[in-house]
Every structure is written in structure tokens, then in C-alpha cells.
CSV table of C-alpha atoms in Angstrom, one decimal:
chain,number,residue,atom,x,y,z
A,1,UNK,CA,81.3,48.2,115.2
A,2,UNK,CA,80.0,49.1,118.7
A,3,UNK,CA,76.5,47.6,118.5
A,4,UNK,CA,75.4,49.8,121.4
A,5,UNK,CA,78.1,48.8,123.8
A,6,UNK,CA,78.6,51.4,126.6
A,7,UNK,CA,82.1,52.9,126.9
A,8,UNK,CA,83.0,55.3,129.8
A,9,UNK,CA,84.9,58.4,128.7
A,10,UNK,CA,86.5,60.1,131.7
A,11,UNK,CA,87.0,63.8,130.8
A,12,UNK,CA,84.4,63.6,128.0
A,13,UNK,CA,83.7,67.3,128.1
A,14,UNK,CA,87.3,68.4,127.4
A,15,UNK,CA,88.5,69.4,123.9
A,16,UNK,CA,89.9,66.0,123.0
A,17,UNK,CA,87.2,64.2,124.9
A,18,UNK,CA,84.5,65.7,122.7
A,19,UNK,CA,86.1,64.4,119.6
A,20,UNK,CA,86.4,61.0,121.3
A,21,UNK,CA,82.8,60.7,122.3
A,22,UNK,CA,81.7,61.8,118.8
A,23,UNK,CA,83.9,59.1,117.2
A,24,UNK,CA,82.6,56.4,119.5
A,25,UNK,CA,79.0,57.4,118.8
A,26,UNK,CA,79.8,57.3,115.0
A,27,UNK,CA,81.1,53.8,115.4
A,28,UNK,CA,78.0,52.5,117.2
A,29,UNK,CA,79.1,52.7,120.8
A,30,UNK,CA,77.1,54.5,123.5
A,31,UNK,CA,79.5,57.0,125.3
A,32,UNK,CA,79.1,57.2,129.0
A,33,UNK,CA,80.5,60.7,129.8
A,34,UNK,CA,82.2,60.9,133.1
A,35,UNK,CA,84.3,63.4,135.1
A,36,UNK,CA,84.1,65.8,138.0
A,37,UNK,CA,82.4,68.8,136.3
A,38,UNK,CA,78.7,68.0,136.8
A,39,UNK,CA,77.5,71.0,134.8
A,40,UNK,CA,79.6,70.2,131.7
A,41,UNK,CA,78.7,66.6,131.9
A,42,UNK,CA,75.0,67.3,132.1
A,43,UNK,CA,75.1,69.6,129.1
A,44,UNK,CA,77.0,67.1,127.0
A,45,UNK,CA,74.5,64.3,128.1
A,46,UNK,CA,71.4,66.4,127.4
A,47,UNK,CA,72.7,67.5,124.0
A,48,UNK,CA,73.3,63.9,122.9
A,49,UNK,CA,70.8,61.9,124.9
A,50,UNK,CA,73.5,60.1,126.9
A,51,UNK,CA,73.6,59.3,130.6
A,52,UNK,CA,76.4,61.2,132.5
A,53,UNK,CA,78.1,59.9,135.6
A,54,UNK,CA,79.9,62.3,137.9
A,55,UNK,CA,83.2,60.9,139.3
A,56,UNK,CA,86.4,62.2,140.8
A,57,UNK,CA,89.8,60.7,141.1
A,58,UNK,CA,89.7,61.5,144.8
A,59,UNK,CA,86.6,59.3,145.3
A,60,UNK,CA,87.2,55.7,144.3
A,61,UNK,CA,83.6,54.8,144.9
A,62,UNK,CA,82.5,57.4,142.4
A,63,UNK,CA,84.8,55.9,139.8
A,64,UNK,CA,83.4,52.5,140.5
A,65,UNK,CA,79.9,53.8,139.9
A,66,UNK,CA,81.1,55.5,136.7
A,67,UNK,CA,82.5,52.3,135.3
A,68,UNK,CA,79.6,50.0,136.4
A,69,UNK,CA,78.3,48.0,133.4
A,70,UNK,CA,80.6,49.5,130.7
A,71,UNK,CA,82.8,47.5,128.5
A,72,UNK,CA,85.9,49.7,128.7
A,73,UNK,CA,87.0,53.1,129.8
A,74,UNK,CA,88.9,55.8,127.9
A,75,UNK,CA,90.7,58.4,130.0
A,76,UNK,CA,90.8,61.8,128.3
A,77,UNK,CA,91.3,63.9,131.5
A,78,UNK,CA,94.5,65.7,132.1
A,79,UNK,CA,96.7,66.3,133.9
A,80,UNK,CA,97.3,62.6,133.6
A,81,UNK,CA,99.8,62.5,136.4
A,82,UNK,CA,96.7,62.9,138.6
A,83,UNK,CA,94.2,60.8,136.7
A,84,UNK,CA,95.9,57.7,135.3
A,85,UNK,CA,96.5,55.8,138.5
A,86,UNK,CA,93.0,56.2,140.0
A,87,UNK,CA,91.3,55.4,136.7
A,88,UNK,CA,93.5,52.4,136.0
A,89,UNK,CA,92.8,51.1,139.5
A,90,UNK,CA,89.1,51.5,138.9
A,91,UNK,CA,89.4,49.7,135.5
A,92,UNK,CA,91.2,46.8,137.2
A,93,UNK,CA,88.5,46.5,139.9
A,94,UNK,CA,85.9,46.5,137.2
A,95,UNK,CA,87.9,44.0,135.1
A,96,UNK,CA,87.6,46.1,131.9
A,97,UNK,CA,90.2,47.4,129.4
A,98,UNK,CA,91.7,50.9,130.0
A,99,UNK,CA,92.9,53.2,127.3
A,100,UNK,CA,94.2,56.8,127.6
A,101,UNK,CA,95.4,59.7,125.5
A,102,UNK,CA,98.2,60.8,127.8
A,103,UNK,CA,101.1,62.7,126.2
A,104,UNK,CA,102.8,63.4,129.6
A,105,UNK,CA,106.2,61.6,129.8
A,106,UNK,CA,106.1,61.2,133.5
A,107,UNK,CA,102.5,59.9,133.6
A,108,UNK,CA,103.3,57.3,130.9
A,109,UNK,CA,106.5,56.2,132.7
A,110,UNK,CA,104.5,55.8,135.8
A,111,UNK,CA,101.9,53.7,134.1
A,112,UNK,CA,104.5,51.3,132.7
A,113,UNK,CA,106.5,51.2,135.9
A,114,UNK,CA,103.7,50.8,138.3
A,115,UNK,CA,101.2,48.6,136.4
A,116,UNK,CA,102.9,46.5,133.8
A,117,UNK,CA,103.5,43.4,135.9
A,118,UNK,CA,100.2,43.7,137.8
A,119,UNK,CA,98.1,44.1,134.7
A,120,UNK,CA,99.8,41.1,133.1
A,121,UNK,CA,99.2,39.0,136.2
A,122,UNK,CA,95.5,40.0,136.2
A,123,UNK,CA,95.1,39.4,132.4
A,124,UNK,CA,94.1,43.0,132.0
A,125,UNK,CA,94.6,45.3,129.0
A,126,UNK,CA,96.0,48.8,129.6
A,127,UNK,CA,96.9,50.9,126.6
A,128,UNK,CA,98.5,54.2,127.5
A,129,UNK,CA,99.3,57.2,125.2
A,130,UNK,CA,96.9,56.0,122.5
A,131,UNK,CA,96.9,59.4,120.9
A,132,UNK,CA,98.6,61.6,118.3
A,133,UNK,CA,101.6,61.9,120.6
A,134,UNK,CA,102.5,58.3,121.6
A,135,UNK,CA,100.3,55.9,119.7
A,136,UNK,CA,100.7,57.3,116.2
A,137,UNK,CA,104.5,57.7,116.3
A,138,UNK,CA,104.8,54.2,118.0
A,139,UNK,CA,102.8,52.6,115.2
A,140,UNK,CA,104.8,54.3,112.5
A,141,UNK,CA,108.1,53.3,114.0
A,142,UNK,CA,106.8,49.7,114.4
A,143,UNK,CA,105.6,49.6,110.8
A,144,UNK,CA,108.9,51.1,109.5
A,145,UNK,CA,110.8,48.3,111.4
A,146,UNK,CA,109.1,45.7,109.3
A,147,UNK,CA,111.0,42.4,109.8
A,148,UNK,CA,113.8,43.9,111.7
A,149,UNK,CA,114.1,42.6,115.3
A,150,UNK,CA,116.3,45.6,116.4
A,151,UNK,CA,117.7,48.9,115.1
A,152,UNK,CA,120.3,51.4,116.2
A,153,UNK,CA,118.2,54.5,116.2
A,154,UNK,CA,114.6,55.7,115.8
A,155,UNK,CA,113.7,59.3,115.0
A,156,UNK,CA,110.2,60.7,114.9
A,157,UNK,CA,109.9,64.3,113.5
A,158,UNK,CA,106.8,66.3,113.8
A,159,UNK,CA,106.0,69.1,111.3
A,160,UNK,CA,102.9,71.0,112.7
A,161,UNK,CA,101.7,74.1,110.7
A,162,UNK,CA,101.0,75.6,114.2
A,163,UNK,CA,100.2,74.4,117.7
A,164,UNK,CA,97.4,76.1,119.5
A,165,UNK,CA,97.4,74.3,122.8
A,166,UNK,CA,94.2,73.5,124.7
A,167,UNK,CA,93.7,74.3,128.3
A,168,UNK,CA,94.4,70.7,129.1
A,169,UNK,CA,97.7,70.7,127.1
A,170,UNK,CA,98.8,73.8,129.0
A,171,UNK,CA,97.9,72.2,132.4
A,172,UNK,CA,99.6,68.9,131.6
A,173,UNK,CA,102.7,70.7,130.4
A,174,UNK,CA,102.8,72.7,133.7
A,175,UNK,CA,102.5,69.6,135.8
A,176,UNK,CA,105.3,67.9,133.8
A,177,UNK,CA,107.6,70.8,134.1
A,178,UNK,CA,106.9,70.9,137.9
A,179,UNK,CA,107.8,67.3,138.2
A,180,UNK,CA,110.9,67.5,136.0
A,181,UNK,CA,112.2,70.8,137.5
A,182,UNK,CA,115.1,72.3,135.5
A,183,UNK,CA,115.8,69.1,133.7
A,184,UNK,CA,114.8,67.7,130.3
A,185,UNK,CA,114.7,64.1,129.4
A,186,UNK,CA,116.2,62.2,126.5
A,187,UNK,CA,116.6,58.5,125.7
A,188,UNK,CA,120.2,57.4,124.8
A,189,UNK,CA,122.0,54.1,125.0
A,190,UNK,CA,118.9,52.3,126.3
A,191,UNK,CA,118.4,54.6,129.3
A,192,UNK,CA,116.9,57.9,130.3
A,193,UNK,CA,119.2,60.9,130.8
A,194,UNK,CA,118.3,64.0,132.7
A,195,UNK,CA,119.9,67.0,131.1
A,196,UNK,CA,120.2,70.7,131.9
A,197,UNK,CA,121.5,72.0,128.6
A,198,UNK,CA,119.2,73.5,126.0
A,199,UNK,CA,117.6,71.1,123.4
A,200,UNK,CA,119.5,71.5,120.1
A,201,UNK,CA,118.2,73.6,117.2
A,202,UNK,CA,118.5,71.5,114.0
A,203,UNK,CA,117.0,71.0,110.6
A,204,UNK,CA,115.0,68.0,109.4
A,205,UNK,CA,114.2,67.1,105.8
A,206,UNK,CA,110.5,66.2,105.7
A,207,UNK,CA,108.9,64.6,102.7
A,208,UNK,CA,107.4,67.1,100.3
A,209,UNK,CA,105.5,69.3,100.3
A,210,UNK,CA,107.0,70.2,103.7
A,211,UNK,CA,110.7,69.9,102.8
A,212,UNK,CA,113.6,71.0,105.0
A,213,UNK,CA,112.5,72.8,108.2
A,214,UNK,CA,114.1,74.1,111.4
A,215,UNK,CA,113.2,71.8,114.3
A,216,UNK,CA,113.9,71.5,118.0
A,217,UNK,CA,115.8,68.2,118.6
A,218,UNK,CA,115.3,66.0,121.6
A,219,UNK,CA,111.8,67.5,122.0
A,220,UNK,CA,110.9,64.4,123.9
A,221,UNK,CA,107.3,63.2,123.5
A,222,UNK,CA,105.4,60.1,124.6
A,223,UNK,CA,106.7,58.0,121.7
A,224,UNK,CA,110.1,58.0,123.4
A,225,UNK,CA,108.4,56.3,126.3
A,226,UNK,CA,106.4,53.7,124.3
A,227,UNK,CA,108.9,52.7,121.6
A,228,UNK,CA,111.6,51.2,123.9
A,229,UNK,CA,109.0,49.3,125.8
A,230,UNK,CA,108.7,46.8,123.0
A,231,UNK,CA,111.3,47.5,120.4
A,232,UNK,CA,115.1,46.9,120.8
A,233,UNK,CA,116.2,50.4,119.8
A,234,UNK,CA,118.7,52.1,122.2
A,235,UNK,CA,118.4,55.6,120.9
A,236,UNK,CA,114.9,57.1,120.4
A,237,UNK,CA,114.6,60.8,119.6
A,238,UNK,CA,111.7,63.1,118.7
A,239,UNK,CA,111.8,66.5,116.9
A,240,UNK,CA,109.3,69.3,116.7
A,241,UNK,CA,109.0,72.0,114.1
A,242,UNK,CA,110.4,75.2,115.6
A,243,UNK,CA,107.4,77.3,114.9
A,244,UNK,CA,105.1,74.8,116.7
A,245,UNK,CA,107.5,74.5,119.6
A,246,UNK,CA,107.3,78.3,120.1
A,247,UNK,CA,103.6,78.3,119.7
A,248,UNK,CA,102.9,75.7,122.5
A,249,UNK,CA,105.0,77.6,125.1
A,250,UNK,CA,103.9,81.1,124.3
A,251,UNK,CA,101.3,82.5,126.7
A,252,UNK,CA,99.8,84.5,123.8
A,253,UNK,CA,98.9,81.5,121.6
A,254,UNK,CA,95.1,81.1,121.4
A,255,UNK,CA,93.3,77.9,121.9
A,256,UNK,CA,92.4,75.9,118.8
A,257,UNK,CA,89.5,77.3,116.8
A,258,UNK,CA,87.0,75.2,114.7
A,259,UNK,CA,87.5,75.5,111.0
A,260,UNK,CA,84.9,72.9,109.8
A,261,UNK,CA,81.6,71.4,111.0
A,262,UNK,CA,83.4,68.6,112.9
A,263,UNK,CA,85.2,71.1,115.1
A,264,UNK,CA,88.6,70.5,113.7
A,265,UNK,CA,91.1,73.4,113.5
A,266,UNK,CA,92.9,74.2,110.3
A,267,UNK,CA,96.2,72.9,111.7
A,268,UNK,CA,98.0,70.4,109.5
A,269,UNK,CA,100.6,67.8,110.6
A,270,UNK,CA,103.2,65.5,109.1
A,271,UNK,CA,104.8,62.8,111.2
A,272,UNK,CA,108.0,61.4,109.8
A,273,UNK,CA,109.3,58.2,111.5
A,274,UNK,CA,112.8,56.9,110.6
A,275,UNK,CA,114.6,53.8,111.9
A,276,UNK,CA,118.3,53.2,111.1
A,277,UNK,CA,120.3,50.0,111.4
A,278,UNK,CA,124.0,50.4,110.3
A,279,UNK,CA,123.8,52.2,106.9
A,280,UNK,CA,120.3,51.1,106.2
A,281,UNK,CA,117.3,53.3,106.8
A,282,UNK,CA,113.5,52.7,106.8
A,283,UNK,CA,110.8,55.3,106.9
A,284,UNK,CA,107.0,55.6,107.5
A,285,UNK,CA,105.0,58.9,107.4
A,286,UNK,CA,101.5,60.1,108.2
A,287,UNK,CA,99.9,63.4,107.5
A,288,UNK,CA,96.5,64.9,108.3
A,289,UNK,CA,94.6,67.7,110.0
A,290,UNK,CA,94.3,68.6,113.7
A,291,UNK,CA,96.4,66.6,116.2
A,292,UNK,CA,93.6,66.7,118.8
A,293,UNK,CA,90.9,65.5,116.4
A,294,UNK,CA,92.9,62.7,115.0
A,295,UNK,CA,93.4,61.3,118.5
A,296,UNK,CA,89.7,60.3,118.4
A,297,UNK,CA,90.0,57.7,115.6
A,298,UNK,CA,93.3,56.5,117.0
A,299,UNK,CA,91.9,55.6,120.4
A,300,UNK,CA,88.5,54.4,119.0
A,301,UNK,CA,90.2,52.1,116.6
A,302,UNK,CA,92.3,50.8,119.4
A,303,UNK,CA,89.2,50.2,121.6
A,304,UNK,CA,87.5,48.3,118.8
A,305,UNK,CA,90.4,46.0,118.3
A,306,UNK,CA,90.8,45.3,122.0
A,307,UNK,CA,87.1,44.5,122.3
A,308,UNK,CA,87.1,42.2,119.3
A,309,UNK,CA,90.2,40.4,120.3
A,310,UNK,CA,92.5,41.7,117.6
A,311,UNK,CA,95.4,42.1,120.0
A,312,UNK,CA,98.8,40.4,120.5
A,313,UNK,CA,99.5,40.8,124.2
A,314,UNK,CA,98.1,41.6,127.6
A,315,UNK,CA,99.3,43.9,130.4
A,316,UNK,CA,100.4,47.5,129.9
A,317,UNK,CA,101.1,47.6,126.2
A,318,UNK,CA,102.0,50.3,123.7
A,319,UNK,CA,100.2,50.5,120.4
A,320,UNK,CA,102.9,48.9,118.3
A,321,UNK,CA,103.1,45.9,120.6
A,322,UNK,CA,99.5,45.1,121.1
A,323,UNK,CA,98.3,45.8,117.5
A,324,UNK,CA,99.4,44.8,113.9
A,325,UNK,CA,100.9,48.2,113.2
A,326,UNK,CA,100.6,48.4,109.3
A,327,UNK,CA,97.0,47.0,109.4
A,328,UNK,CA,96.0,49.5,112.2
A,329,UNK,CA,97.5,52.4,110.3
A,330,UNK,CA,95.7,51.5,107.1
A,331,UNK,CA,92.5,51.4,109.0
A,332,UNK,CA,93.1,55.1,109.8
A,333,UNK,CA,93.4,56.1,106.1
A,334,UNK,CA,90.1,57.9,106.0
A,335,UNK,CA,91.6,60.3,108.6
A,336,UNK,CA,95.3,60.3,107.7
A,337,UNK,CA,97.4,60.0,104.5
A,338,UNK,CA,100.1,57.3,104.8
A,339,UNK,CA,103.3,56.3,103.2
A,340,UNK,CA,104.9,53.2,104.7
A,341,UNK,CA,107.6,52.7,102.1
A,342,UNK,CA,109.6,55.9,101.8
A,343,UNK,CA,113.4,56.2,101.2
A,344,UNK,CA,116.1,58.3,102.9
A,345,UNK,CA,115.4,61.0,105.4
A,346,UNK,CA,117.6,63.2,107.4
A,347,UNK,CA,118.4,65.6,110.2
């Protein structure tokens, strides 16, 4: 456990950031809240007895001060298109591991494209998308692969009972849409395609008790960025339950509301990961409550493994590449329900 080690959390006062600092504290780390909102930082620090450090991505010196003396930094501040580069640079200067919870496709593509070689040369550890969207799906696909060295297809289907987006989710989505323009992205034949047609409306047969549900196909999420970085799978597709896809884009959908003492909402999720090779199929699933809250144990477990040397590689590395995927997922079982040995699935 943390044994009092200080960990900087950039964007600690945001919705997901608050879950992250609480999880770090529960594991024995000392969160060092950081970000540009001095008032929000001060309240968080006073409430918990921590020391806050104001910093802005526009001021590298402030980021250096925020990371002084910490053992790692977790970036929870969206839009990540604006924050990942400056915070990664600061982590490289400080020679500490960097992790983030970015779900933005473009931000994650930038991280791999701009920092993979440099981080490897410097012996640094940069773990992007270590969150519900990205890390969890990547780990499930990696676990489902088992002893396969390649597969023809990977499919990751999300069944969310609802999706009440945070302010950060809305802002990140707006930034991604601005960068993408009228196009959407999908990954086929080992390359990215920019498409202008509508994403297909399909059905997916989830494990019970969810069952067969309407989904939006090619609802491309961060897993589609991370999986091909380390697994030989030319076609990677993600799917979103249709109701949740409507929720997240509707301007009338309210922000998530706490339903228990931990602050979790009553949202439930099931993630269904399927890999196919020829006529053979393998499947791994995870279910739980609140996609934002479950990000906290995901990134905290990743941090703990990085700091204790339970890693497999250096550089910019996705969850399934740097960690033992089945072992990592089983460590999350207090927070999620797992089935790593399911049979046939289908869209």
C-alpha cells in the first residue's frame, strides 16, 4: 500500500478526481491535489488535511512546483487534449510515472504518437486512458486473448443503464468533436478510417441479466486506441447501448447524482469483450456500478503496480501491455464482478 507516499492528482477537484483522491487515501497514499482552480483546491485540501498546489498547463514552472517531491502524477483534468502534453512533459522533467484517465480519442492518439519513443528512451512510464473507457476494456480484451498471439477481431460492447455525463465529459466531448469535424473514426484493417456516414444501429447479445439490447456500433472509445498498440488485431470495434448513447449527447441529461455515501450514482454497467480468430471466440466481461467511480480503483491499482515494479514494459504503454491483465482484473473484484471464461457472444 501507499505508506504515506505523496501522489499529485491534477484536476483533483473534478467529479472523477474526487473519487481518485479518496481511493488513493484509502490505499495509504497522501494525495497532493493540484489544478488551476485555487478555491476548489483549497476547500478540498482543508476538508481532508492535504496540501494543495495550484498549477496551470500554461505555466510549466507551476507544474514543476506541483510535482516536486511526489512519486507519481495522475492527470484527471479534461479536456485532455489541453492537459496531457504539458503534464506529461512535467512528469518527464520530474522523472516520475505519469498516468491519466483520458477517454478522448485524439488525446490518446497524441500521447502514443508524440511520446512513445521518447518515454522509452528516457526509461519513463506513461500509462494513458487508465480508466473505465480505455483501461478496463483493454484489460478485458487482453485477458480474453489468453495465449493467442493475434486475432481477427476484437469487440467491446458497453451496456450502461444510463449515462449522466459530468461537466468534464461534456467539455471533452465538445473538444473531440471540434477536432474531428464532421467525421467519425473507426479502426479497420489495421488503420484508422475517417467516415462521414452515420454509425450503425445494431443489437448486441450481452450476458444475462442484460440480454439482447439495441446498441450503436462503431461508437469508438479509447479502447480502440489502446488495444492495437500492443495486440495484433486488425479490426477493433466498440459498441454503446443505445439509451446511454442518447443520454450522453442530450443537453437535457442531468449530471450524475450520488446514490450512496461514497458518492456513486445508481448507474450500472456491463462491459462485454469478445475476441475472434477464425471460427473461435473468446470472451471476458465485467460489471459494476458507476463508470466514473470505478475509474478510481482502476488508476489507483495501476499506480500501485507501477510503484512496486509489477510491470512488463516502459514507455507509453496501455494497461494490457504493462500489466498482467487477469491478475490486475482479479485485484479489482471488490469493485467489479468478473467472468473471464464465457462462451459465445454476438452482434
